[in-house]
Amino acid sequence: MRPSRKAAKKATVIKDEPDDTHETSHYGQATATSKATQIAPLKADFTAITELHYVDDTAVLERAVRTGVELAREIAPLVSQLASFDTSSTARKDDGVRWQKSIEEILSLANPTRTTISVVGSTGSGKSSMVNTLLNEEKLLPTSCTRACTAWVTEVSYNYSDDEHAAYRAEIEFVSTEDWLSEMGRLLQHIKDEIASGSSDYTSPNTDAGMAFSRLTAVYPDLTTQTIPASNRNVLIENTEVQKILGRTIALADVSARGLSDQMLAYMGRNPQAKDANEMNPWPLIKVVRVFTKASALSTGAVIVDLPGVQDSNAARAAVSSNYAKDCSALWVVAPIMRAVDDKSAKDLMGESFRYQMLLDDKYSAVSFICSKTDDINIDEAAGELDLTVDIGRDIAKVASLTHEIPALETELKALQERNSKDRDTLDECRDESEDWETALHQIQGGQPIHAAKVNLGKRERTVGAISDVQSPSTHPTEDQVRQRLHALRAKTQDLRDRVRIATEKRKEQEQNLELKLQERKLLQESIKESCIQKRNATSTQSIRQDFADGIRDLDEANTADQSDVFFNPDQPRRDYNKIKAGLPVFCISSRAYQKLKGMMQHEDFNASGYRSLDDTGIPGLQAHAQKLTESNRNARCRLILTKLWSLLTSIACWITGNDIIRAGFDATTVEKHLQGEANKLRVNWRDSRESCFRSLKASLEANIYSKLDALASNAAANATHRAAAWFAHHKAGGFSPATFKAICRKEGIHITNRRPMIDLNQELLKPILSGIHRDWDTVFGNQIPVIFQEFMAEVGQHQQDFHQSVVKKYEANGSMAMALDLLNNVNGAGPSKNRASPLWLEINKAVESQKSKAFGKAVSPIAEAMKVIYRDCLLIVGKAHDEWLTDFWVGSGSKAAMQALVKTHIKDIRRTVFRESARKLHEHLRDMDRYVTRRLEAGMDEIHEDIYRDYSNALLVGNQKVKLSPVELKLKTELTTILNSVNSRFETKE
């Protein structure tokens, strides 16, 4: 129930303080002759803040936070001055320090909370182009068609710098010397093995060997196939140019996106044909690239992380990428729309091990799917595959008809243009000849002899046959004959002029008709293309959502215990797969169409037909989605800031108010004793609730997880060799070729390719443990722990209210105590004031989520460590690795058999201990989480208890200390009173 505004708005009057020139009696009472100094009455009404606790509008909350931060900054210097006073101050020194700390916490929370969105997808899926478009840039991040341009993690976040010369910033962090030495050793050995076996795979950039070769020769351009066999990593690491950047972070800045992009390209990849092609190219040494831009899509705290889409042999980069994927708030999976459905990208999301982790972390609701390159479409194929013949059949028929008509019109127009051109030439000839005969006639009429006038008639060149239908006069024409000739030419000219005019009108009409036909066909084609794009988008969206839900169902069904299983639980609830299907956000986008419609890509010939508006490209929706994803974190941050601000203001208000208990007829010692007694009861009650919470937490973990780990570890050990044998099965049965298995070994069991989901052999061996606790894990962390914490928080709030009521009941009958009790009633009202442990609960809940996501990394680490030796041994095996897939069965010879035998023997040797160690690590990690919750709750609740006691003590006792207010302290109290009295109006005007 919210606090009564009537009660909250009662004026709390500050008692008169003695003038510093007069003596004071016991408990600070001024002598009768002192002239009291008045402090304006404090109206301790902060209901405008408490009511914001119920608001879900992010914009309203953020406006309130801006007001709150301004308020905290305004109070800060006054509190700092108060904290500097000696012990004679009415405000205890630790109160001032406590308020200073609260202000620092509020200001530190002022910047937007980061909401990390990890973007994953295979090389060539259009991730970098999508990120560029999301930022409203044409080319900020590199997008290369010649090689994978995202071979490292790229983090893009908002640029909070006000430096106009650094509107775009970047930080390029390079791997350490130790990391590069380790990676280089693997790369060198890989190429040496390829050269020794006679393989030429390293010449192909699409193979593991080719990628290893390109990495090495980029950093060391002098290396060749002749020099690599004799090369030593310890010698290469001493290269001066390489040493200059290893372990460094280089900062870049520019006023434009293109300028920053050009600067980054100097480190992220050079053109091999450029003049400096023989110089070191540092791109393989990059660990992380951080870009800062003022893109509106990032202004609310979204951080886009473009994760590598290619195989990576660098452990540091792989660890960074893995951590981002695990710790992100949202995961965007990008795939070209042509392959998104066929490749089952949604169902096979990042491989089975990753999907397990996603489900165990309860993060499948954080996934969004992005179908890129929607502009890449074959209309004829799409129309048939999407069964659009009914919807667009008439348009298709019309286009076919127009396509038949248009050439005929073009031919007819061409013939018309040729006839018209010929008639114009004849008309010109006729006009010229008419001018000649007119001149001759004028000469004859002027008295010139006929034979002299006739001379000029033959001088102008004529087009043969141009006017052959006009009869020429005899050799010696008379004046009458000249007149007749001129009359005939004028008649002919008029006839030609009429023919040209009619032909010109007809030509223009024909041209307009042709243009209309062409335009009609173009519009129909665009409409057909638009229909095909939209239908494919809608169909793909539904298929992807279905595949995603099916993938989760398959995992659940694969891990559901049989009724005969000792762990079978018939009461375990099933997931709502229809809800999962409907809830998956899917966006179908065209980065190029968006950029073209935005006026970018000026130098590229791209047809954006099929997209009538920017919305049709899907990018504006994706930009809005990025901002929407931040709302939950933003709202939580706002409520946390407002809660802390409210606590700060009420605590200061308690000190300002004080209370004259002597005037009220109470003894200060008695009041303090009663307050301490009730506070001790609160401490005991909170301790009992806390211990009950701990017992429930331990019991839940014990019953659902701890008690099952030994049996699951034994099951994993029993199945280990069988699982490992599947790695060497025929490729049609899911096995790996010898070359692929060696590639996996080079990366110590983890491998990413563009052709299949991520491979993690270590987690594959752990799978019996993962699948065995999959549902119980969801029960514990998805249901039981949240309920335990909610019940604990309810008890804490109730005990806090009981403590308050015990104080109120003791003193409510005395009118002189009404002012202090009114303030304390407000302190224990609704919203954030109802339970001061809320921020602590949020902190602990966040820590539990973080520890939960790290749990299986702890469990897999013993397996990964134990398997390292066998991975190394397998790399030493050479044999007919490249011929073994020529047969449809395993013949038992060559490198594959040798590797299989080694792996089988090794797993038999380690399985008795390694899976027990994995279970122990998991158990230990959860115990550490349990202990953290215990310690943090104990310490946090003690801090909150101390804060509550101090606030009540300040309200009831602090005004009765035998201390006289100094003029400086009196001034501070007055200024703080003025500020606190304005709080409600500040927040109400901002809503």
Short mmCIF file of C-alpha atoms in Angstrom, two decimals, residues 697-991:
data_model
loop_
_atom_site.label_atom_id
_atom_site.label_comp_id
_atom_site.label_asym_id
_atom_site.label_seq_id
_atom_site.Cartn_x
_atom_site.Cartn_y
_atom_site.Cartn_z
CA LEU A 697 19.35 -23.03 -1.06
CA LYS A 698 21.62 -25.84 0.08
CA ALA A 699 18.75 -28.33 0.21
CA SER A 700 17.69 -27.48 -3.35
CA LEU A 701 21.22 -27.91 -4.70
CA GLU A 702 21.72 -31.11 -2.71
CA ALA A 703 18.47 -32.78 -3.74
CA ASN A 704 18.58 -31.85 -7.40
CA ILE A 705 22.28 -31.68 -8.28
CA TYR A 706 24.83 -32.73 -5.66
CA SER A 707 23.16 -36.07 -4.91
CA LYS A 708 23.24 -37.08 -8.60
CA LEU A 709 26.77 -36.13 -9.57
CA ASP A 710 28.51 -39.37 -8.52
CA ALA A 711 26.12 -41.55 -10.50
CA LEU A 712 26.34 -39.24 -13.51
CA ALA A 713 30.14 -39.27 -13.36
CA SER A 714 30.12 -43.08 -13.41
CA ASN A 715 27.74 -43.04 -16.36
CA ALA A 716 30.01 -40.63 -18.23
CA ALA A 717 33.01 -42.86 -17.58
CA ALA A 718 31.14 -45.93 -18.83
CA ASN A 719 30.10 -44.17 -22.06
CA ALA A 720 33.34 -42.32 -22.78
CA THR A 721 34.97 -44.84 -25.14
CA HIS A 722 31.72 -45.33 -27.04
CA ARG A 723 31.38 -41.58 -27.53
CA ALA A 724 34.99 -41.26 -28.66
CA ALA A 725 34.54 -44.11 -31.15
CA ALA A 726 31.87 -42.03 -32.92
CA TRP A 727 34.56 -39.47 -33.81
CA PHE A 728 36.17 -42.07 -36.09
CA ALA A 729 32.99 -43.33 -37.75
CA HIS A 730 32.33 -42.80 -41.44
CA HIS A 731 31.62 -39.19 -42.32
CA LYS A 732 28.03 -40.10 -43.28
CA ALA A 733 27.54 -41.26 -39.70
CA GLY A 734 28.92 -38.01 -38.29
CA GLY A 735 32.58 -39.00 -38.01
CA PHE A 736 35.56 -36.80 -38.86
CA SER A 737 38.09 -37.22 -41.60
CA PRO A 738 41.69 -37.63 -40.39
CA ALA A 739 42.48 -34.10 -41.58
CA THR A 740 39.51 -32.65 -39.70
CA PHE A 741 40.31 -34.63 -36.56
CA LYS A 742 43.87 -33.31 -36.66
CA ALA A 743 42.50 -29.79 -37.08
CA ILE A 744 40.39 -30.38 -33.96
CA CYS A 745 43.45 -31.69 -32.11
CA ARG A 746 45.44 -28.58 -33.00
CA LYS A 747 42.78 -26.52 -31.23
CA GLU A 748 42.71 -28.88 -28.26
CA GLY A 749 39.30 -30.36 -28.98
CA ILE A 750 37.39 -27.29 -30.15
CA HIS A 751 36.84 -26.50 -33.82
CA ILE A 752 34.67 -24.10 -35.82
CA THR A 753 34.10 -24.41 -39.54
CA ASN A 754 31.70 -22.85 -42.00
CA ARG A 755 30.36 -26.24 -43.00
CA ARG A 756 29.14 -27.62 -39.68
CA PRO A 757 28.26 -26.47 -36.16
CA MET A 758 30.95 -25.89 -33.59
CA ILE A 759 32.74 -29.05 -32.45
CA ASP A 760 33.74 -29.47 -28.80
CA LEU A 761 35.07 -32.96 -28.06
CA ASN A 762 35.73 -32.18 -24.42
CA GLN A 763 32.14 -31.17 -23.79
CA GLU A 764 31.00 -34.16 -25.84
CA LEU A 765 32.67 -36.40 -23.26
CA LEU A 766 30.97 -34.41 -20.48
CA LYS A 767 27.57 -34.71 -22.14
CA PRO A 768 26.24 -37.57 -19.90
CA ILE A 769 26.70 -35.31 -16.90
CA LEU A 770 25.16 -32.30 -18.66
CA SER A 771 22.18 -34.21 -19.96
CA GLY A 772 21.72 -35.93 -16.62
CA ILE A 773 21.19 -32.71 -14.69
CA HIS A 774 19.76 -30.65 -17.54
CA ARG A 775 16.13 -30.64 -16.32
CA ASP A 776 17.05 -30.50 -12.63
CA TRP A 777 19.37 -27.59 -13.31
CA ASP A 778 16.47 -25.75 -14.91
CA THR A 779 14.28 -26.59 -11.92
CA VAL A 780 16.83 -25.28 -9.41
CA PHE A 781 17.91 -22.09 -11.14
CA GLY A 782 14.73 -21.38 -13.07
CA ASN A 783 12.20 -22.04 -10.33
CA GLN A 784 13.41 -22.96 -6.85
CA ILE A 785 16.18 -20.41 -6.26
CA PRO A 786 14.05 -17.45 -7.47
CA VAL A 787 11.23 -18.58 -5.15
CA ILE A 788 13.66 -18.97 -2.23
CA PHE A 789 15.00 -15.46 -2.76
CA GLN A 790 11.50 -13.99 -3.17
CA GLU A 791 10.33 -15.57 0.08
CA PHE A 792 13.45 -14.31 1.82
CA MET A 793 12.90 -10.78 0.54
CA ALA A 794 9.27 -10.86 1.68
CA GLU A 795 10.35 -11.90 5.19
CA VAL A 796 13.04 -9.21 5.31
CA GLY A 797 10.48 -6.56 4.34
CA GLN A 798 8.00 -7.81 6.92
CA HIS A 799 10.61 -7.76 9.69
CA GLN A 800 11.52 -4.21 8.71
CA GLN A 801 7.86 -3.19 8.99
CA ASP A 802 7.55 -4.94 12.37
CA PHE A 803 10.54 -2.99 13.65
CA HIS A 804 9.02 0.26 12.44
CA GLN A 805 5.64 -0.47 13.99
CA SER A 806 7.24 -1.25 17.35
CA VAL A 807 8.86 2.20 17.34
CA VAL A 808 5.69 3.95 16.21
CA LYS A 809 3.56 2.16 18.79
CA LYS A 810 5.90 3.27 21.58
CA TYR A 811 5.75 6.99 20.78
CA GLU A 812 2.66 7.67 18.64
CA ALA A 813 0.57 8.79 21.62
CA ASN A 814 2.90 11.73 22.27
CA GLY A 815 2.15 14.66 19.98
CA SER A 816 5.66 16.07 20.34
CA MET A 817 7.03 12.98 18.61
CA ALA A 818 4.61 13.24 15.68
CA MET A 819 7.01 15.07 13.40
CA ALA A 820 9.73 12.44 13.67
CA LEU A 821 7.22 9.59 13.34
CA ASP A 822 5.69 11.17 10.24
CA LEU A 823 9.11 11.18 8.63
CA LEU A 824 9.79 7.57 9.64
CA ASN A 825 6.39 6.55 8.29
CA ASN A 826 7.49 7.98 4.95
CA VAL A 827 10.79 6.13 5.27
CA ASN A 828 8.87 2.86 5.62
CA GLY A 829 6.17 3.54 3.06
CA ALA A 830 5.73 2.02 -0.37
CA GLY A 831 7.92 1.43 -3.39
CA PRO A 832 11.69 1.24 -2.84
CA SER A 833 11.33 2.23 0.81
CA LYS A 834 9.41 -0.93 1.64
CA ASN A 835 12.47 -3.17 1.49
CA ARG A 836 15.94 -1.71 1.66
CA ALA A 837 17.48 -5.05 0.71
CA SER A 838 16.21 -4.82 -2.90
CA PRO A 839 19.49 -3.50 -4.39
CA LEU A 840 21.39 -6.19 -2.49
CA TRP A 841 19.08 -8.86 -3.86
CA LEU A 842 19.62 -7.59 -7.41
CA GLU A 843 23.39 -7.72 -6.89
CA ILE A 844 23.28 -11.28 -5.55
CA ASN A 845 20.91 -12.46 -8.27
CA LYS A 846 23.25 -11.07 -10.94
CA ALA A 847 26.20 -12.84 -9.30
CA VAL A 848 24.28 -16.14 -9.20
CA GLU A 849 23.48 -15.82 -12.91
CA SER A 850 27.13 -15.17 -13.67
CA GLN A 851 28.36 -18.10 -11.60
CA LYS A 852 25.73 -20.38 -13.11
CA SER A 853 27.00 -19.65 -16.63
CA LYS A 854 30.57 -20.46 -15.59
CA ALA A 855 29.73 -23.74 -13.87
CA PHE A 856 30.11 -26.06 -16.85
CA GLY A 857 33.33 -24.40 -17.90
CA LYS A 858 34.66 -25.54 -14.53
CA ALA A 859 33.32 -29.04 -15.09
CA VAL A 860 34.84 -29.43 -18.56
CA SER A 861 38.27 -28.08 -17.57
CA PRO A 862 39.59 -31.38 -16.06
CA ILE A 863 38.58 -33.24 -19.25
CA ALA A 864 40.17 -30.59 -21.49
CA GLU A 865 43.37 -30.73 -19.46
CA ALA A 866 43.50 -34.54 -19.45
CA MET A 867 42.90 -34.72 -23.22
CA LYS A 868 45.67 -32.28 -24.17
CA VAL A 869 48.33 -34.97 -24.21
CA ILE A 870 46.37 -37.22 -26.57
CA TYR A 871 45.62 -34.31 -28.89
CA ARG A 872 49.35 -33.66 -29.12
CA ASP A 873 50.11 -37.35 -29.69
CA CYS A 874 47.58 -37.58 -32.52
CA LEU A 875 49.25 -34.68 -34.30
CA LEU A 876 52.49 -36.68 -34.42
CA ILE A 877 50.85 -39.49 -36.40
CA VAL A 878 51.39 -39.52 -40.16
CA GLY A 879 49.84 -41.90 -42.67
CA LYS A 880 47.43 -42.22 -45.57
CA ALA A 881 45.20 -39.55 -44.15
CA HIS A 882 44.07 -38.23 -47.50
CA ASP A 883 43.01 -41.53 -49.07
CA GLU A 884 40.88 -43.02 -46.32
CA TRP A 885 37.56 -41.60 -47.44
CA LEU A 886 37.85 -43.23 -50.86
CA THR A 887 36.24 -46.36 -49.43
CA ASP A 888 32.86 -46.72 -47.74
CA PHE A 889 34.23 -48.78 -44.87
CA TRP A 890 37.13 -48.70 -42.45
CA VAL A 891 39.95 -51.07 -43.42
CA GLY A 892 41.90 -50.68 -40.18
CA SER A 893 45.13 -49.16 -41.48
CA GLY A 894 46.69 -45.71 -41.73
CA SER A 895 46.63 -42.67 -39.48
CA LYS A 896 42.96 -42.94 -38.61
CA ALA A 897 43.32 -46.35 -37.00
CA ALA A 898 46.40 -45.21 -35.12
CA MET A 899 44.65 -42.11 -33.77
CA GLN A 900 41.56 -44.11 -32.84
CA ALA A 901 43.65 -46.65 -30.93
CA LEU A 902 45.52 -43.91 -29.08
CA VAL A 903 42.34 -42.09 -28.12
CA LYS A 904 40.61 -45.25 -26.94
CA THR A 905 43.55 -46.32 -24.78
CA HIS A 906 43.95 -42.84 -23.32
CA ILE A 907 40.29 -42.46 -22.40
CA LYS A 908 40.32 -45.88 -20.73
CA ASP A 909 43.27 -44.72 -18.66
CA ILE A 910 41.74 -41.43 -17.50
CA ARG A 911 38.02 -42.14 -17.28
CA ARG A 912 38.06 -43.51 -13.72
CA THR A 913 39.36 -40.24 -12.33
CA VAL A 914 38.65 -37.48 -14.81
CA PHE A 915 34.85 -37.60 -14.66
CA ARG A 916 34.86 -37.75 -10.87
CA GLU A 917 37.12 -34.70 -10.97
CA SER A 918 34.70 -32.94 -13.33
CA ALA A 919 31.81 -33.67 -10.99
CA ARG A 920 33.92 -32.48 -8.04
CA LYS A 921 34.80 -29.23 -9.86
CA LEU A 922 31.14 -28.58 -10.63
CA HIS A 923 30.18 -29.35 -7.02
CA GLU A 924 32.96 -27.12 -5.73
CA HIS A 925 31.98 -24.24 -8.01
CA LEU A 926 28.37 -24.37 -6.84
CA ARG A 927 29.56 -24.56 -3.23
CA ASP A 928 31.61 -21.42 -3.83
CA MET A 929 28.53 -19.74 -5.24
CA ASP A 930 26.58 -20.85 -2.18
CA ARG A 931 29.29 -19.49 0.14
CA TYR A 932 29.39 -16.20 -1.78
CA VAL A 933 25.63 -15.77 -1.33
CA THR A 934 26.03 -16.50 2.37
CA ARG A 935 28.88 -14.05 2.91
CA ARG A 936 27.38 -11.29 0.78
CA LEU A 937 23.97 -11.53 2.39
CA GLU A 938 25.50 -11.45 5.87
CA ALA A 939 27.66 -8.42 5.12
CA GLY A 940 24.99 -6.64 3.10
CA MET A 941 22.23 -7.14 5.63
CA ASP A 942 24.52 -5.89 8.42
CA GLU A 943 25.19 -2.72 6.39
CA ILE A 944 21.47 -2.20 5.79
CA HIS A 945 20.72 -2.81 9.46
CA GLU A 946 23.30 -0.21 10.45
CA ASP A 947 21.82 2.30 7.97
CA ILE A 948 18.29 1.79 9.32
CA TYR A 949 19.44 2.15 12.93
CA ARG A 950 21.30 5.37 12.11
CA ASP A 951 18.31 6.86 10.32
CA TYR A 952 16.00 6.14 13.28
CA SER A 953 18.65 7.33 15.70
CA ASN A 954 19.08 10.55 13.74
CA ALA A 955 15.32 11.15 13.69
CA LEU A 956 14.77 10.42 17.38
CA LEU A 957 18.03 11.23 19.15
CA VAL A 958 20.52 13.28 17.19
CA GLY A 959 18.83 16.62 17.99
CA ASN A 960 19.38 15.96 21.69
CA GLN A 961 23.12 15.69 21.63
CA LYS A 962 24.90 18.19 23.87
CA VAL A 963 26.22 20.02 20.83
CA LYS A 964 25.52 23.53 19.62
CA LEU A 965 25.10 24.18 15.89
CA SER A 966 27.92 26.28 14.50
CA PRO A 967 27.01 29.05 12.02
CA VAL A 968 28.51 26.98 9.19
CA GLU A 969 26.56 23.87 10.13
CA LEU A 970 23.41 25.92 10.57
CA LYS A 971 23.92 27.32 7.06
CA LEU A 972 24.42 23.81 5.62
CA LYS A 973 21.29 22.57 7.35
CA THR A 974 19.32 25.47 5.92
CA GLU A 975 20.62 24.88 2.39
CA LEU A 976 19.91 21.15 2.57
CA THR A 977 16.41 21.85 3.88
CA THR A 978 15.73 24.13 0.91
CA ILE A 979 16.95 21.47 -1.52
CA LEU A 980 14.97 18.65 0.11
CA ASN A 981 11.81 20.76 0.14
CA SER A 982 12.10 21.11 -3.63
CA VAL A 983 12.45 17.39 -4.36
CA ASN A 984 8.83 16.57 -5.14
CA SER A 985 8.34 19.54 -7.44
CA ARG A 986 11.53 18.66 -9.35
CA PHE A 987 10.37 15.15 -10.11
CA GLU A 988 6.73 16.01 -10.70
CA THR A 989 7.63 18.59 -13.35
CA LYS A 990 9.87 16.07 -15.09
CA GLU A 991 7.23 13.36 -15.47
#
